[in-house]
């Protein structure tokens, strides 16, 4: 397997994990920047993530146009990915999904989402909420063009996650494995915070120093990171597709 | 497959999806109007939706009488379907079910159900609650005759969904695919609203303009709509039964 | 299959359904009175309900002694069943289990459990809470002898369900199918009530007249009752074991 | 199978049960003290518990060093196990995991976790919360060395369970079967307490006398304890691996 084949292979695994871990249902998508050309990225054609195979992966430019001729339908919201990859040169991979547990934090303004469990530290201390209506008024809530994508990317700023009001979230990370892990633990962190509220008293979030300490230790192919990727891949039937680029 | 065979095939898929997505359990049913005769409709005989096959589909008139001789038991509540199809000539398909997450909104009067997530927009801005006791006093809560069905249809009015106090919901739409999608996202929207309440602060629902914008863009066989139908059908083991009428 | 074989067959199905519907886990049990001898009943030897087969069924007298010589371990809490069957000659079948959703109603005294959904009507308007400590002080909370069983039966009285503080519930009904159905919908009714509380406002429970109307219509082998039994049996892999005694 | 083979066999079963019962995901681990050498213990190499087989089990000393030469990665947090086994000579087995339902009790200080259901009695009346920041300041929250392990063990003291703020729990017991059972019912007890709060009124916890009565009756191979182990092992596909040491 050459580098690009491996990348596409991993992107298929990521799609299946996100479906199996209830981050995506029929909707939601994950992308990865082309390591050989920072101005293009790969993602699936319009298809439920659970059904994605290698042949469904297409290459797009940062404005969402397919690099090769393409007759198949593309995700309407591919602009989320292109715009974030355009604005954030440090980001290699983006997820957009509607995981149920995060939706309330984009609807109610009483409790900001913040990391309360160590596995949630990677979402970062500040998670902005983007409301498409603020600039675009009454829409169908979808990020359906470059202008909307760039507006979302601007709200995301230097953070790792933005909530989208009444819709879902966008997460950005330095690697595919990292963005998948962030997307799996984001709803779990949301659930822990929501339930902690219910118990009353003071809520102890992770401190900035703790978030920083965890970030310093992060490596995409550390045994601890790999353990989760390997586990999730096996759970969704993709154990046989695993490759580990740092161990060739 | 001719048109009617395809319709019955799709109705079987709809039954299985509603069971697999926890909209129905042993109870609940889905119907579709006969496209060649607006005064009849198709639904299963009395059987749990997960077990429905083509041979279980029967044709009924709008008062719930079988068109062909039928010795098998019919759903007691087939009048829900007949009465809504009678009152609403724009409606092609009806679901009645007891999905758990919507039940609280028919029991407590403190928080009206309303769309808060984009996938829930199709339930519409207003969701009336029908209480069978208002007109019929102490009953077994089932819609067991034409008079009760028509009373429910009157409460539904021009809306897409009515809650039934202590019982469940009825949803009506322009196509089978649409009513299934609405029935799957109705409980998820209910859950998002319920959890958002818990977080405190203001709750931002979808505006009427957003609901309208989404309705304008809706097409039953758009890639986005099809994506969900294809995904849910595959999840419940009906992937091999899929046909796409607009692509013949 | 003769009557007793059919009865034991149905008892195995009931065990498997209760496990598969999350009413029981490793613990919990279901019994049925011997139709030929009202002073004995059948239940499994000490075994998780999901693993019960025909050979695991034993016959006990109302004080919990095995009718035939038995070297295998018996459920410690078989006295729940014997004592209820002793006190209530109208009851044919008993379930004891620890379904999670009902536990809070036996721990907190702020909200009495009551039927709020039509499928929950069979639990009855009044559900007493039995606290073993009231009469027996500090115990291991298990109903481990006839005296404790009779005390529980006395609290149950003429009701269909009693909660057991910090422990679980006991349900009693006129048939095996009925007690299984009651045990499946009991936790769902509890969940609906708990979530309705969260929405605020007035909670509308089923009226006594509605409960009575539903009871009047109940028949253990009606198409509606059978539909659930057939569905649950198929879901837990026991579809092939189904027999329908009223259709011989 | 000799004693050590049986012990390793049981440790594999324990790993699989903890994964299947949602106590562990990719993370979390279980250990058992070497019965022939109280200064060493067995646990898996760094691997998701669901994927653990006999060959993945390694022997470590109480400071977390492998007894035999080992090139494979070890769990970063093996010090939790070593330090508790060092401080508590009565303890034979330790679990550390992040089960979701217990997390809120380590984040919010409004409601202490305590046993409210009989199956939760073994967690004990007092469950201290250990905050790694109290002594070590801003860390990545992992127990990554002997000093941190010993600090946790000191907070655990003579209790059975300690919560770890923003992270998870550590449970200690006299046998592997007991620690697994405690770890499965710990989150369920947490959920019951959390939901009971929601119902309002007084919450009735287990009394110290009840906890003591249950402890007095506990035997690791009683029919009641075995029933759960047998059930959980079967559910996770390890039924064929079961051995019962007391019945040779």
Coordinates of C-alpha atoms in Angstrom, one line a residue, chain C residues 20-212:
Chain C
X20 CA -33.7 -9.7 26.2
X21 CA -35.9 -6.8 27.1
X22 CA -33.6 -5.8 30.0
X23 CA -36.1 -6.6 32.7
X24 CA -33.8 -9.2 34.1
X25 CA -30.0 -9.4 34.0
X26 CA -28.3 -12.3 35.8
X27 CA -31.0 -11.9 38.4
X28 CA -34.7 -11.9 38.4
X29 CA -37.2 -14.7 37.8
X30 CA -40.6 -15.6 36.6
X31 CA -43.0 -18.3 37.8
X32 CA -46.3 -19.9 36.7
X33 CA -48.8 -21.8 38.9
X34 CA -49.4 -25.4 38.1
X35 CA -52.8 -25.3 36.4
X36 CA -53.5 -28.9 37.7
X37 CA -52.5 -28.2 41.2
X38 CA -52.9 -24.7 42.6
X39 CA -50.6 -25.4 45.5
X40 CA -47.4 -25.8 43.3
X41 CA -45.7 -23.6 40.7
X42 CA -42.9 -23.9 38.2
X43 CA -39.8 -21.7 37.9
X44 CA -36.2 -22.2 36.9
X45 CA -33.4 -23.5 39.1
X46 CA -30.8 -20.8 40.1
X47 CA -29.7 -19.6 36.7
X48 CA -29.6 -16.4 34.7
X49 CA -33.0 -16.1 32.8
X50 CA -31.2 -15.8 29.4
X51 CA -29.6 -19.3 29.9
X52 CA -32.8 -21.1 31.0
X53 CA -33.9 -24.2 29.0
X54 CA -36.7 -26.7 29.6
X55 CA -34.5 -28.9 31.8
X56 CA -33.9 -26.1 34.2
X57 CA -37.5 -25.8 35.2
X58 CA -38.4 -27.2 38.7
X59 CA -41.8 -27.5 40.5
X60 CA -42.0 -26.0 44.0
X61 CA -44.7 -25.9 46.7
X62 CA -46.0 -22.5 48.0
X63 CA -43.4 -22.6 50.8
X64 CA -40.6 -23.0 48.2
X65 CA -39.8 -26.7 48.7
X66 CA -39.1 -28.7 45.5
X67 CA -41.8 -31.3 44.7
X68 CA -39.2 -33.7 43.3
X69 CA -35.8 -34.5 44.7
X70 CA -33.5 -31.7 43.5
X71 CA -29.8 -31.4 44.0
X72 CA -29.4 -28.2 42.0
X73 CA -29.4 -24.8 43.6
X74 CA -32.7 -22.9 43.8
X75 CA -33.3 -19.2 43.7
X76 CA -32.9 -17.7 47.2
X77 CA -35.9 -15.5 46.6
X78 CA -38.4 -18.2 45.4
X79 CA -40.5 -17.2 48.5
X80 CA -41.6 -14.1 46.6
X81 CA -43.4 -16.3 44.2
X82 CA -44.8 -18.9 46.6
X83 CA -46.2 -16.3 49.0
X84 CA -47.9 -14.2 46.3
X85 CA -49.4 -17.3 44.7
X86 CA -50.5 -18.4 48.2
X87 CA -52.2 -15.1 49.0
X88 CA -53.7 -14.4 45.6
X89 CA -55.6 -17.3 44.2
X90 CA -56.5 -15.2 41.1
X91 CA -52.8 -14.8 40.2
X92 CA -51.3 -17.4 37.9
X93 CA -47.9 -15.9 37.3
X94 CA -45.3 -13.8 39.1
X95 CA -42.2 -11.8 38.0
X96 CA -39.5 -10.5 40.3
X97 CA -36.7 -8.3 38.8
X98 CA -34.5 -5.3 39.2
X99 CA -35.2 -3.4 36.0
X100 CA -33.2 -0.2 36.4
X101 CA -35.9 2.4 35.5
X102 CA -38.1 1.3 38.4
X103 CA -35.4 1.4 41.1
X104 CA -35.5 5.2 41.6
X105 CA -39.2 5.0 42.5
X106 CA -38.4 2.6 45.4
X107 CA -35.6 4.8 46.7
X108 CA -37.0 8.4 46.5
X109 CA -40.3 9.2 48.0
X110 CA -41.1 12.4 46.1
X111 CA -43.0 10.9 43.1
X112 CA -45.2 7.9 43.4
X113 CA -45.1 5.5 40.3
X114 CA -48.4 5.5 38.5
X115 CA -49.6 4.7 35.0
X116 CA -49.1 7.5 32.5
X117 CA -49.0 5.6 29.2
X118 CA -51.7 3.3 27.9
X119 CA -49.3 0.4 27.7
X120 CA -48.6 0.9 31.4
X121 CA -52.2 0.7 32.5
X122 CA -52.0 -2.9 33.6
X123 CA -49.7 -2.0 36.5
X124 CA -52.8 -0.5 38.1
X125 CA -53.5 2.8 39.8
X126 CA -51.7 2.1 43.0
X127 CA -48.2 0.7 43.4
X128 CA -47.2 0.2 47.0
X129 CA -43.6 0.3 48.1
X130 CA -42.5 -2.5 50.4
X131 CA -39.5 -1.8 52.6
X132 CA -38.1 -5.0 54.0
X133 CA -36.5 -2.9 56.9
X134 CA -39.9 -1.8 58.2
X135 CA -40.4 -5.3 59.7
X136 CA -37.2 -7.1 59.4
X137 CA -34.6 -4.4 60.2
X138 CA -31.1 -4.7 58.7
X139 CA -31.1 -7.5 56.2
X140 CA -29.3 -8.3 53.0
X141 CA -32.6 -7.1 51.3
X142 CA -33.3 -10.5 49.9
X143 CA -36.7 -12.2 50.4
X144 CA -35.1 -15.3 51.8
X145 CA -37.8 -17.0 53.8
X146 CA -41.6 -17.6 53.9
X147 CA -42.2 -14.9 56.5
X148 CA -40.6 -12.2 54.4
X149 CA -42.4 -13.5 51.3
X150 CA -45.7 -13.3 53.1
X151 CA -45.0 -9.8 54.4
X152 CA -44.3 -8.6 50.8
X153 CA -47.5 -10.4 49.6
X154 CA -49.4 -8.5 52.3
X155 CA -48.1 -5.2 51.1
X156 CA -48.9 -6.1 47.5
X157 CA -52.5 -6.8 48.6
X158 CA -54.9 -6.7 45.7
X159 CA -52.5 -4.6 43.5
X160 CA -50.6 -5.9 40.5
X161 CA -47.2 -4.5 41.3
X162 CA -45.2 -3.8 44.4
X163 CA -41.9 -2.0 44.4
X164 CA -39.3 -3.3 46.8
X165 CA -37.1 -0.5 48.3
X166 CA -33.5 -0.5 47.1
X167 CA -34.1 -3.8 45.3
X168 CA -36.7 -4.2 42.5
X169 CA -40.3 -5.1 42.0
X170 CA -42.8 -8.0 42.1
X171 CA -45.6 -8.2 39.5
X172 CA -48.5 -10.6 39.6
X173 CA -51.0 -11.3 36.9
X174 CA -53.7 -13.7 35.6
X175 CA -51.4 -15.3 33.0
X176 CA -47.8 -15.7 32.0
X177 CA -48.2 -13.5 28.9
X178 CA -49.8 -10.8 31.0
X179 CA -47.1 -10.7 33.6
X180 CA -44.4 -10.6 31.0
X181 CA -46.1 -7.7 29.2
X182 CA -46.6 -5.9 32.5
X183 CA -42.9 -6.3 33.4
X184 CA -41.8 -5.0 30.0
X185 CA -43.9 -1.9 30.1
X186 CA -43.5 -1.2 33.8
X187 CA -40.0 0.3 33.3
X188 CA -41.0 2.1 30.2
X189 CA -43.9 3.7 32.0
X190 CA -41.5 4.7 34.8
X191 CA -39.2 6.3 32.3
X192 CA -42.0 8.2 30.6
X193 CA -43.2 9.5 34.0
X194 CA -39.7 10.5 35.1
X195 CA -39.1 12.4 31.8
X196 CA -42.5 14.1 32.0
X197 CA -41.6 15.5 35.4
X198 CA -38.6 17.0 33.8
X199 CA -40.7 19.0 31.3
X200 CA -42.7 20.6 34.1
X201 CA -46.4 21.6 34.4
X202 CA -49.2 19.2 35.2
X203 CA -48.7 15.5 34.7
X204 CA -51.8 13.7 33.3
X205 CA -51.9 10.1 34.6
X206 CA -54.4 7.5 33.3
X207 CA -57.7 7.9 35.1
X208 CA -59.2 5.0 37.0
X209 CA -61.9 4.8 34.3
X210 CA -59.2 4.4 31.6
X211 CA -57.4 1.7 33.6
X212 CA -60.7 -0.1 34.0

